[in-house]
Short mmCIF file of C-alpha atoms in Angstrom, two decimals:
data_model
loop_
_atom_site.label_atom_id
_atom_site.label_comp_id
_atom_site.label_asym_id
_atom_site.label_seq_id
_atom_site.Cartn_x
_atom_site.Cartn_y
_atom_site.Cartn_z
CA MET A 1 -5.55 -5.99 0.12
CA SER A 2 -4.27 -2.85 -1.16
CA GLY A 3 -1.09 -1.65 -2.63
CA LYS A 4 0.48 -1.32 -6.11
CA ARG A 5 -1.36 -3.84 -8.35
CA PHE A 6 1.31 -5.85 -11.20
CA GLY A 7 -0.75 -7.21 -13.86
CA ILE A 8 0.04 -10.55 -15.49
CA SER A 9 1.44 -10.24 -18.56
CA TYR A 10 -0.12 -12.87 -21.21
CA GLY A 11 0.65 -13.57 -24.57
CA SER A 12 -2.30 -13.94 -26.93
CA PHE A 13 -2.86 -17.09 -26.85
CA ASN A 14 -1.94 -17.93 -23.11
CA ARG A 15 -4.07 -14.90 -23.05
CA ALA A 16 -6.75 -17.47 -24.13
CA LEU A 17 -5.90 -20.88 -22.86
CA LEU A 18 -5.51 -20.08 -18.77
CA THR A 19 -8.28 -18.19 -18.71
CA VAL A 20 -9.88 -21.11 -19.22
CA LEU A 21 -8.03 -22.74 -17.25
CA GLY A 22 -9.14 -20.35 -14.48
CA MET A 23 -5.65 -18.87 -14.05
CA GLY A 24 -6.72 -15.44 -16.44
CA PRO A 25 -6.01 -11.88 -16.02
CA GLU A 26 -8.77 -11.44 -13.47
CA ARG A 27 -7.56 -13.53 -11.60
CA SER A 28 -3.79 -13.26 -11.36
CA HIS A 29 -1.61 -10.38 -9.82
CA VAL A 30 1.31 -9.27 -7.73
CA THR A 31 0.28 -6.79 -5.29
CA VAL A 32 3.18 -5.18 -3.12
CA SER A 33 2.34 -3.17 -0.38
CA ASP A 34 4.32 -1.77 3.24
CA ASP A 35 5.09 -5.38 4.33
CA THR A 36 3.63 -8.06 1.50
CA VAL A 37 4.27 -8.70 -1.82
CA THR A 38 1.33 -10.70 -2.61
CA VAL A 39 1.37 -13.50 -5.68
CA ARG A 40 -2.02 -15.11 -7.07
CA MET A 41 -2.38 -16.93 -10.78
CA GLY A 42 -5.81 -17.83 -10.25
CA TRP A 43 -5.75 -21.55 -8.79
CA ALA A 44 -2.87 -22.45 -9.04
CA PHE A 45 -0.75 -20.63 -7.50
CA ARG A 46 -0.76 -17.98 -4.27
CA SER A 47 2.12 -17.05 -1.76
CA ASP A 48 2.14 -14.24 0.57
CA ILE A 49 6.11 -12.83 0.76
CA PRO A 50 7.23 -10.69 3.07
CA ARG A 51 9.80 -8.11 2.05
CA SER A 52 11.34 -8.29 4.39
CA ALA A 53 12.29 -11.79 3.10
CA VAL A 54 12.73 -10.51 -0.85
CA THR A 55 17.11 -9.70 -0.35
CA SER A 56 17.19 -9.67 -4.58
CA ALA A 57 14.24 -8.20 -7.52
CA ARG A 58 15.51 -7.66 -11.03
CA LEU A 59 14.28 -8.15 -14.78
CA ASP A 60 15.67 -12.03 -15.87
CA ASP A 61 16.21 -12.35 -19.45
CA ASP A 62 16.60 -16.32 -19.05
CA LYS A 63 14.61 -18.58 -21.61
CA ILE A 64 11.33 -19.34 -21.01
CA TRP A 65 9.99 -22.83 -22.02
CA GLY A 66 6.78 -22.96 -20.72
CA TRP A 67 4.05 -20.79 -19.38
CA GLY A 68 1.31 -20.65 -16.27
CA VAL A 69 2.59 -23.05 -12.68
CA HIS A 70 6.16 -24.33 -13.49
CA GLY A 71 8.80 -25.46 -10.76
CA TRP A 72 10.42 -28.12 -8.68
CA GLY A 73 10.89 -27.80 -4.74
CA ALA A 74 12.47 -23.63 -4.03
CA LYS A 75 12.33 -22.13 -7.35
CA TRP A 76 8.92 -21.64 -9.45
CA LEU A 77 8.68 -19.74 -12.47
CA VAL A 78 4.47 -17.59 -12.51
CA ASN A 79 3.91 -16.50 -16.13
CA GLY A 80 1.40 -16.22 -18.98
CA SER A 81 4.04 -14.06 -21.54
CA SER A 82 7.76 -15.25 -22.38
CA SER A 83 8.59 -11.34 -21.41
CA GLY A 84 8.45 -8.84 -18.60
CA VAL A 85 9.38 -12.05 -15.89
CA VAL A 86 11.75 -10.47 -12.71
CA ARG A 87 13.48 -12.84 -10.85
CA LEU A 88 12.60 -12.39 -6.75
CA ASP A 89 15.14 -13.94 -4.13
CA LEU A 90 13.67 -14.94 -0.88
CA ASP A 91 15.34 -15.94 2.58
CA PRO A 92 13.87 -17.24 4.21
CA ALA A 93 11.79 -19.21 2.40
CA VAL A 94 8.52 -18.18 1.73
CA PRO A 95 5.56 -20.55 2.97
CA SER A 96 3.39 -20.54 -0.49
CA LYS A 97 0.84 -22.30 -2.36
CA VAL A 98 1.43 -24.23 -5.79
CA GLY A 99 -1.80 -25.63 -6.08
CA PRO A 100 -3.05 -27.77 -3.15
CA PHE A 101 0.74 -27.81 -2.78
CA GLY A 102 2.82 -26.38 0.29
CA VAL A 103 6.27 -25.07 -1.33
CA GLY A 104 8.86 -23.30 0.72
CA LEU A 105 9.54 -20.44 -2.18
CA ARG A 106 12.83 -18.77 -1.96
CA VAL A 107 13.16 -18.32 -5.82
CA LEU A 108 10.26 -17.23 -7.64
CA ARG A 109 9.88 -15.78 -11.64
CA VAL A 110 7.28 -14.06 -12.80
CA SER A 111 5.63 -12.70 -15.70
CA VAL A 112 3.93 -9.03 -15.15
CA GLU A 113 3.27 -6.49 -17.74
CA GLU A 114 5.02 -3.16 -15.97
CA PRO A 115 8.50 -5.16 -14.80
CA ASN A 116 10.71 -2.43 -14.88
CA ALA A 117 8.16 -0.86 -12.36
CA LEU A 118 8.00 -3.54 -10.02
CA VAL A 119 10.92 -4.15 -9.76
CA ALA A 120 11.54 0.28 -9.01
CA GLN A 121 8.40 -1.00 -6.52
CA LEU A 122 10.09 -3.46 -4.37
CA ALA A 123 13.92 -0.91 -3.82
CA ALA A 124 11.69 1.51 -2.21
CA ASP A 125 11.46 1.10 1.17
CA GLY A 126 8.32 -0.95 2.37
#
């Protein structure tokens, strides 16, 4: 896939642990193309979000209580770090996968190495 690729951010302990669990940096990213935002965290999370479904992209400094892939219903957190989190609000809900399970994603919080650049990229015309 062509587009601008943003690495998922990791703390040093989480980088080692999540790599062993198949969710490390080599298998995890956010890629923004003209029409799609692709989010992957190894086997645990995957979503191909139409850019037209992204209603808001902003820095998110809400508390983080865990790392990996967490959530329920339509709101999910995909992270390897407690910092650099970007929140994407989506409408309509986007079919996504958490492990083998399908979810209708409406809010995605994702930690990235360049959060300001991701927000700016999503603000640019696709």
